[in-house]
Amino acid sequence: KYIKIIGVLIMNTNLKNNLTIKKELKFNKNGKFKILMMSDIQETLAYDKRTLDGMNKLIEKEKPDLVILGGDNCDGTVLKTEQELRDYIKIFSEPMESKKIPWAHVFGNHDHDIEIDDIQKTKIYEEYEYCISKHTEDIYGTTNFVLPIKHSNKNEIAFNIWGLDSNNQIITANIPIDENMKQLNKPSMSCKWDIIHFDQQMWYWNSSKEIEEYCNKKINGMLFMHIPPWEFQYIVDNPEYTNASGSMDEIMKIGMFNSGIFSTILQRNDIKCIACGHSHNDCFEGDFCGIKMCLDACAGYSPYGIDSLRGGRIFEIDEKNTNNIKKTNIMVLTK
């Protein structure tokens, strides 16, 4: 982990990477921090201009401190080459880059669909001045990161933004998963999608512990990932108990197996909100076991979806009460 030698702190590589950020994030003078999440842009170079216009309008109206792209940031079934991806990111990073707003991204299944190396993909994003995304290279997935936010009036971490890569279609060596699953009556929402792998959960747990020891206290945070954990179905199935609100018309298509990430988060007890995308016709929020769970519809106009739900979600954090993400609003784009 880390040791102190004559008052000098020696960090391990993981902790140093987790505490390093290209553009410092800080609560404003009023102790507030605003995040705009936009998921499932899922466009191509032949994009619908309403998507880019909508992104610009949301950012101009809300003036967020941070923008999170919540996966399926492009349609990787259409984009085929590194140059096409570079041309695409140049277009869809412009709303943040031109306004000098820090932004980060997690991968969704369609980001993985582009048949080039995942590390190379995310490094293209990270070349942009205001892209503060980070990635891992020694565990499963790619867009696994933590972004610390400092207090408004002191050089201490007040809140953490976590990202986890929910990967693509599930693949397990030497086990014919598809053939086995065809024989079963599966839970309605389970599908071919992958899950948060155990080593990713270990990385989150150990990173959170290291930051706690470094700061001498546990730091609250929220998690962005693309494909929702199984426990999101509890929101849909128990709307009164979970205080659910929003559109829940589409059957969610989530991982083949229950990864256990929700249980891990619950036991670690520092992540207070989980935000996902993936199901374009669903746009809802609810609370379960003290954790707020939010699912966004798509921001893009080219993929399937409901026009009245297209847009993003605002998260506002108060440094005086980081146990509660006080306000979440659906921001609907105009046609």
Short mmCIF file of C-alpha atoms in Angstrom, two decimals:
data_model
loop_
_atom_site.label_atom_id
_atom_site.label_comp_id
_atom_site.label_asym_id
_atom_site.label_seq_id
_atom_site.Cartn_x
_atom_site.Cartn_y
_atom_site.Cartn_z
CA LYS A 1 0.00 0.00 0.00
CA TYR A 2 2.01 2.95 1.21
CA ILE A 3 4.46 3.68 4.03
CA LYS A 4 5.85 6.78 5.71
CA ILE A 5 9.61 7.14 6.01
CA ILE A 6 10.67 10.10 8.17
CA GLY A 7 7.37 11.84 7.41
CA VAL A 8 7.53 11.23 3.63
CA LEU A 9 4.59 9.38 2.10
CA ILE A 10 5.58 6.64 -0.34
CA MET A 11 2.56 5.60 -2.46
CA ASN A 12 2.07 2.43 -4.41
CA THR A 13 1.44 2.76 -8.14
CA ASN A 14 -2.31 2.14 -7.90
CA LEU A 15 -2.89 4.81 -5.26
CA LYS A 16 -0.72 7.31 -7.11
CA ASN A 17 -2.66 6.70 -10.34
CA ASN A 18 -5.98 7.02 -8.54
CA LEU A 19 -5.04 10.34 -6.93
CA THR A 20 -3.62 11.78 -10.17
CA ILE A 21 -6.01 13.68 -12.43
CA LYS A 22 -5.33 15.77 -15.53
CA LYS A 23 -7.68 18.62 -14.58
CA GLU A 24 -8.39 19.20 -10.90
CA LEU A 25 -12.03 18.75 -9.86
CA LYS A 26 -13.16 20.96 -7.00
CA PHE A 27 -16.43 21.92 -5.29
CA ASN A 28 -17.32 25.52 -6.09
CA LYS A 29 -17.23 28.33 -3.53
CA ASN A 30 -20.78 27.42 -2.48
CA GLY A 31 -19.75 23.83 -1.82
CA LYS A 32 -21.65 22.41 -4.82
CA PHE A 33 -20.60 20.18 -7.72
CA LYS A 34 -22.77 19.43 -10.76
CA ILE A 35 -22.42 16.42 -13.08
CA LEU A 36 -24.18 15.94 -16.41
CA MET A 37 -24.45 12.32 -17.56
CA MET A 38 -25.28 11.52 -21.18
CA SER A 39 -25.52 7.84 -22.12
CA ASP A 40 -26.05 5.95 -25.37
CA ILE A 41 -25.12 8.66 -27.84
CA GLN A 42 -24.52 5.69 -30.16
CA GLU A 43 -23.98 7.71 -33.34
CA THR A 44 -21.76 7.25 -36.38
CA LEU A 45 -20.01 9.66 -38.73
CA ALA A 46 -23.39 9.92 -40.49
CA TYR A 47 -24.89 11.24 -37.27
CA ASP A 48 -28.26 12.86 -36.57
CA LYS A 49 -27.51 16.55 -36.05
CA ARG A 50 -30.12 16.73 -33.28
CA THR A 51 -27.80 14.65 -31.10
CA LEU A 52 -24.91 17.09 -31.26
CA ASP A 53 -27.28 20.05 -30.95
CA GLY A 54 -28.88 18.48 -27.89
CA MET A 55 -25.53 17.89 -26.20
CA ASN A 56 -24.58 21.53 -26.73
CA LYS A 57 -27.93 22.77 -25.41
CA LEU A 58 -27.72 20.65 -22.27
CA ILE A 59 -24.21 21.83 -21.49
CA GLU A 60 -24.99 25.47 -22.21
CA LYS A 61 -28.11 25.38 -20.03
CA GLU A 62 -26.73 23.42 -17.06
CA LYS A 63 -23.07 24.52 -17.07
CA PRO A 64 -21.88 21.31 -15.38
CA ASP A 65 -18.57 20.97 -13.57
CA LEU A 66 -18.10 17.53 -15.15
CA VAL A 67 -19.65 15.64 -18.06
CA ILE A 68 -19.80 11.83 -17.98
CA LEU A 69 -20.42 9.86 -21.18
CA GLY A 70 -22.15 6.75 -19.90
CA GLY A 71 -21.28 4.16 -22.52
CA ASP A 72 -22.31 3.25 -26.05
CA ASN A 73 -20.70 6.56 -26.86
CA CYS A 74 -20.57 5.48 -30.50
CA ASP A 75 -22.00 2.72 -32.67
CA GLY A 76 -19.07 0.34 -32.91
CA THR A 77 -20.92 -1.95 -35.28
CA VAL A 78 -20.54 0.78 -37.93
CA LEU A 79 -17.24 2.45 -37.06
CA LYS A 80 -14.53 0.07 -38.22
CA THR A 81 -11.11 1.74 -38.08
CA GLU A 82 -9.01 3.80 -35.71
CA GLN A 83 -9.20 6.78 -38.04
CA GLU A 84 -13.00 6.59 -38.14
CA LEU A 85 -13.06 6.54 -34.35
CA ARG A 86 -10.68 9.51 -34.19
CA ASP A 87 -12.87 11.48 -36.60
CA TYR A 88 -15.96 10.58 -34.56
CA ILE A 89 -14.51 11.54 -31.17
CA LYS A 90 -13.34 14.86 -32.59
CA ILE A 91 -16.97 15.67 -33.42
CA PHE A 92 -18.58 14.48 -30.19
CA SER A 93 -15.93 15.85 -27.82
CA GLU A 94 -16.46 19.37 -29.21
CA PRO A 95 -19.40 20.27 -26.89
CA MET A 96 -17.10 19.80 -23.87
CA GLU A 97 -13.75 20.78 -25.36
CA SER A 98 -14.99 24.07 -26.83
CA LYS A 99 -16.43 25.07 -23.45
CA LYS A 100 -13.39 23.83 -21.51
CA ILE A 101 -15.46 21.49 -19.36
CA PRO A 102 -13.77 18.36 -17.94
CA TRP A 103 -15.32 15.14 -19.17
CA ALA A 104 -14.83 11.41 -18.79
CA HIS A 105 -16.26 8.26 -20.35
CA VAL A 106 -17.01 4.64 -19.59
CA PHE A 107 -17.32 2.03 -22.30
CA GLY A 108 -20.57 0.30 -23.22
CA ASN A 109 -21.01 -2.82 -25.30
CA HIS A 110 -21.08 -0.87 -28.58
CA ASP A 111 -17.79 0.86 -27.73
CA HIS A 112 -16.24 -2.58 -27.43
CA ASP A 113 -17.72 -3.61 -30.79
CA ILE A 114 -15.06 -1.66 -32.72
CA GLU A 115 -12.50 -4.31 -33.57
CA ILE A 116 -9.42 -2.44 -32.44
CA ASP A 117 -7.58 -2.70 -29.13
CA ASP A 118 -9.64 -1.36 -26.22
CA ILE A 119 -6.63 0.33 -24.60
CA GLN A 120 -5.91 2.15 -27.83
CA LYS A 121 -9.54 3.25 -28.06
CA THR A 122 -9.55 4.88 -24.65
CA LYS A 123 -6.15 6.46 -25.21
CA ILE A 124 -7.65 8.31 -28.20
CA TYR A 125 -10.25 9.79 -25.87
CA GLU A 126 -7.56 10.66 -23.33
CA GLU A 127 -5.59 12.68 -25.88
CA TYR A 128 -8.15 15.48 -25.58
CA GLU A 129 -7.21 18.34 -23.27
CA TYR A 130 -10.33 18.26 -21.13
CA CYS A 131 -10.86 14.49 -21.17
CA ILE A 132 -9.89 13.34 -17.67
CA SER A 133 -10.73 9.66 -18.24
CA LYS A 134 -8.34 7.08 -16.86
CA HIS A 135 -8.06 3.37 -17.51
CA THR A 136 -6.61 0.15 -16.14
CA GLU A 137 -4.42 -2.28 -18.05
CA ASP A 138 -3.88 -5.06 -15.52
CA ILE A 139 -7.46 -6.14 -14.80
CA TYR A 140 -10.50 -7.06 -16.88
CA GLY A 141 -12.13 -4.24 -18.79
CA THR A 142 -10.61 -0.89 -19.65
CA THR A 143 -12.51 2.17 -18.36
CA ASN A 144 -12.04 1.46 -14.66
CA PHE A 145 -11.13 4.65 -12.80
CA VAL A 146 -11.68 6.96 -9.85
CA LEU A 147 -11.73 10.77 -10.12
CA PRO A 148 -11.31 12.58 -6.78
CA ILE A 149 -13.10 15.90 -6.18
CA LYS A 150 -11.45 18.31 -3.72
CA HIS A 151 -13.14 20.40 -1.03
CA SER A 152 -14.05 23.96 -1.97
CA ASN A 153 -11.67 25.56 0.52
CA LYS A 154 -9.01 22.97 1.33
CA ASN A 155 -6.73 20.56 -0.47
CA GLU A 156 -8.52 17.41 0.67
CA ILE A 157 -10.65 14.87 -1.18
CA ALA A 158 -14.36 15.37 -0.51
CA PHE A 159 -15.99 12.97 -3.02
CA ASN A 160 -15.04 10.30 -5.56
CA ILE A 161 -16.39 9.63 -9.05
CA TRP A 162 -15.95 5.95 -9.94
CA GLY A 163 -16.16 4.34 -13.38
CA LEU A 164 -16.34 0.61 -14.14
CA ASP A 165 -16.29 -1.09 -17.54
CA SER A 166 -19.34 -3.35 -17.85
CA ASN A 167 -17.70 -4.97 -20.90
CA ASN A 168 -19.53 -6.57 -23.84
CA GLN A 169 -21.00 -10.00 -24.48
CA ILE A 170 -20.03 -12.59 -21.90
CA ILE A 171 -17.19 -14.93 -22.85
CA THR A 172 -15.76 -17.61 -20.58
CA ALA A 173 -12.99 -19.88 -21.78
CA ASN A 174 -13.79 -23.58 -22.23
CA ILE A 175 -17.40 -23.25 -21.01
CA PRO A 176 -20.17 -23.34 -23.65
CA ILE A 177 -22.29 -20.70 -21.89
CA ASP A 178 -24.75 -20.19 -24.72
CA GLU A 179 -25.51 -23.89 -25.04
CA ASN A 180 -25.98 -24.24 -21.27
CA MET A 181 -28.20 -21.16 -20.95
CA LYS A 182 -30.46 -22.23 -23.83
CA GLN A 183 -31.66 -25.14 -21.70
CA LEU A 184 -32.80 -22.94 -18.80
CA ASN A 185 -35.71 -20.69 -17.93
CA LYS A 186 -33.71 -17.53 -17.25
CA PRO A 187 -34.77 -14.47 -15.26
CA SER A 188 -36.58 -12.19 -17.73
CA MET A 189 -33.95 -9.46 -17.69
CA SER A 190 -30.87 -11.67 -18.01
CA CYS A 191 -29.24 -11.61 -21.43
CA LYS A 192 -25.98 -12.20 -23.30
CA TRP A 193 -24.24 -9.18 -21.79
CA ASP A 194 -21.12 -9.42 -19.68
CA ILE A 195 -20.73 -8.39 -16.05
CA ILE A 196 -18.33 -6.55 -13.74
CA HIS A 197 -15.62 -9.19 -13.24
CA PHE A 198 -14.27 -10.20 -9.85
CA ASP A 199 -10.87 -8.57 -10.39
CA GLN A 200 -12.62 -5.29 -11.21
CA GLN A 201 -14.50 -5.54 -7.92
CA MET A 202 -11.23 -6.29 -6.10
CA TRP A 203 -9.68 -3.23 -7.73
CA TYR A 204 -12.57 -1.02 -6.60
CA TRP A 205 -12.51 -2.43 -3.05
CA ASN A 206 -8.74 -2.14 -2.64
CA SER A 207 -8.60 1.31 -4.24
CA SER A 208 -11.36 2.56 -1.97
CA LYS A 209 -9.55 1.17 1.09
CA GLU A 210 -6.27 2.78 0.04
CA ILE A 211 -7.93 6.16 -0.42
CA GLU A 212 -9.61 5.81 2.97
CA GLU A 213 -6.28 5.10 4.64
CA TYR A 214 -4.60 7.95 2.78
CA CYS A 215 -7.34 10.42 3.79
CA ASN A 216 -7.83 8.95 7.29
CA LYS A 217 -11.55 8.65 6.54
CA LYS A 218 -13.91 6.90 4.13
CA ILE A 219 -14.74 9.04 1.08
CA ASN A 220 -18.26 8.86 -0.34
CA GLY A 221 -18.79 8.69 -4.08
CA MET A 222 -20.94 7.59 -6.99
CA LEU A 223 -20.42 5.00 -9.71
CA PHE A 224 -20.99 5.25 -13.47
CA MET A 225 -21.22 2.08 -15.57
CA HIS A 226 -23.15 1.15 -18.70
CA ILE A 227 -24.98 -2.17 -18.24
CA PRO A 228 -26.97 -2.08 -14.96
CA PRO A 229 -26.43 -4.60 -12.15
CA TRP A 230 -29.24 -7.11 -11.54
CA GLU A 231 -30.49 -5.15 -8.53
CA PHE A 232 -31.88 -2.46 -10.83
CA GLN A 233 -34.71 -4.92 -11.47
CA TYR A 234 -35.75 -4.48 -7.82
CA ILE A 235 -36.55 -0.85 -8.63
CA VAL A 236 -38.79 -1.90 -11.51
CA ASP A 237 -40.51 -4.73 -9.64
CA ASN A 238 -41.02 -2.81 -6.37
CA PRO A 239 -41.77 0.79 -7.37
CA GLU A 240 -43.60 1.81 -4.18
CA TYR A 241 -41.03 0.39 -1.79
CA THR A 242 -38.09 1.81 -3.74
CA ASN A 243 -39.71 5.22 -4.38
CA ALA A 244 -39.30 4.64 -8.10
CA SER A 245 -40.18 7.27 -10.67
CA GLY A 246 -39.79 7.56 -14.43
CA SER A 247 -40.28 5.33 -17.46
CA MET A 248 -39.84 1.56 -16.92
CA ASP A 249 -41.51 0.20 -20.06
CA GLU A 250 -38.62 -1.75 -21.60
CA ILE A 251 -37.48 -5.07 -20.17
CA MET A 252 -33.91 -4.38 -19.12
CA LYS A 253 -31.29 -6.53 -20.80
CA ILE A 254 -28.58 -7.01 -18.22
CA GLY A 255 -25.75 -9.43 -17.56
CA MET A 256 -26.08 -13.19 -17.94
CA PHE A 257 -25.07 -13.66 -14.28
CA ASN A 258 -25.33 -11.59 -11.12
CA SER A 259 -21.81 -10.20 -10.76
CA GLY A 260 -22.12 -9.33 -7.06
CA ILE A 261 -21.04 -5.71 -7.62
CA PHE A 262 -24.05 -4.35 -5.74
CA SER A 263 -23.29 -6.53 -2.72
CA THR A 264 -19.64 -5.42 -2.85
CA ILE A 265 -20.69 -1.76 -2.94
CA LEU A 266 -23.15 -2.28 -0.11
CA GLN A 267 -20.49 -3.86 2.10
CA ARG A 268 -17.87 -1.24 1.29
CA ASN A 269 -20.47 1.47 2.02
CA ASP A 270 -18.94 4.43 0.19
CA ILE A 271 -20.82 4.58 -3.14
CA LYS A 272 -24.15 6.35 -2.63
CA CYS A 273 -25.46 6.34 -6.19
CA ILE A 274 -25.12 4.04 -9.24
CA ALA A 275 -25.89 5.51 -12.67
CA CYS A 276 -26.26 3.39 -15.83
CA GLY A 277 -27.67 3.40 -19.35
CA HIS A 278 -28.16 0.62 -21.94
CA SER A 279 -31.99 0.29 -22.10
CA HIS A 280 -32.98 3.18 -24.37
CA ASN A 281 -36.69 3.23 -23.53
CA ASP A 282 -36.13 3.18 -19.76
CA CYS A 283 -35.41 6.31 -17.78
CA PHE A 284 -35.98 5.97 -14.04
CA GLU A 285 -34.58 6.30 -10.54
CA GLY A 286 -35.21 4.69 -7.19
CA ASP A 287 -33.58 3.77 -3.88
CA PHE A 288 -32.62 0.34 -2.61
CA CYS A 289 -30.68 -0.44 0.58
CA GLY A 290 -29.81 3.24 0.90
CA ILE A 291 -28.27 3.47 -2.58
CA LYS A 292 -29.84 5.66 -5.27
CA MET A 293 -30.01 3.90 -8.63
CA CYS A 294 -30.59 5.81 -11.86
CA LEU A 295 -30.99 4.54 -15.41
CA ASP A 296 -30.83 6.90 -18.38
CA ALA A 297 -32.45 6.65 -21.78
CA CYS A 298 -30.33 7.48 -24.81
CA ALA A 299 -28.92 10.90 -25.67
CA GLY A 300 -28.57 9.99 -29.34
CA TYR A 301 -31.30 10.32 -31.97
CA SER A 302 -30.01 7.64 -34.37
CA PRO A 303 -30.47 4.61 -32.09
CA TYR A 304 -33.93 3.33 -31.14
CA GLY A 305 -35.63 5.27 -28.37
CA ILE A 306 -38.43 7.63 -27.35
CA ASP A 307 -37.87 11.24 -28.35
CA SER A 308 -39.41 12.64 -25.17
CA LEU A 309 -36.87 10.71 -23.08
CA ARG A 310 -33.73 11.58 -25.04
CA GLY A 311 -31.33 13.74 -23.07
CA GLY A 312 -29.26 13.40 -19.93
CA ARG A 313 -29.35 13.48 -16.16
CA ILE A 314 -28.04 16.03 -13.69
CA PHE A 315 -26.46 15.05 -10.38
CA GLU A 316 -25.78 17.74 -7.79
CA ILE A 317 -23.54 17.03 -4.81
CA ASP A 318 -23.21 19.15 -1.66
CA GLU A 319 -19.85 18.75 0.05
CA LYS A 320 -21.58 19.22 3.44
CA ASN A 321 -23.76 16.14 2.92
CA THR A 322 -22.18 13.71 0.47
CA ASN A 323 -24.28 10.84 1.84
CA ASN A 324 -27.16 12.14 -0.23
CA ILE A 325 -27.00 13.04 -3.93
CA LYS A 326 -29.68 15.63 -3.40
CA LYS A 327 -31.09 16.29 -6.85
CA THR A 328 -31.41 14.28 -10.03
CA ASN A 329 -33.28 15.76 -12.98
CA ILE A 330 -34.13 14.30 -16.37
CA MET A 331 -33.17 16.84 -18.99
CA VAL A 332 -35.31 16.31 -22.10
CA LEU A 333 -34.04 17.50 -25.46
CA THR A 334 -36.24 19.29 -27.96
CA LYS A 335 -36.66 17.92 -31.46
#
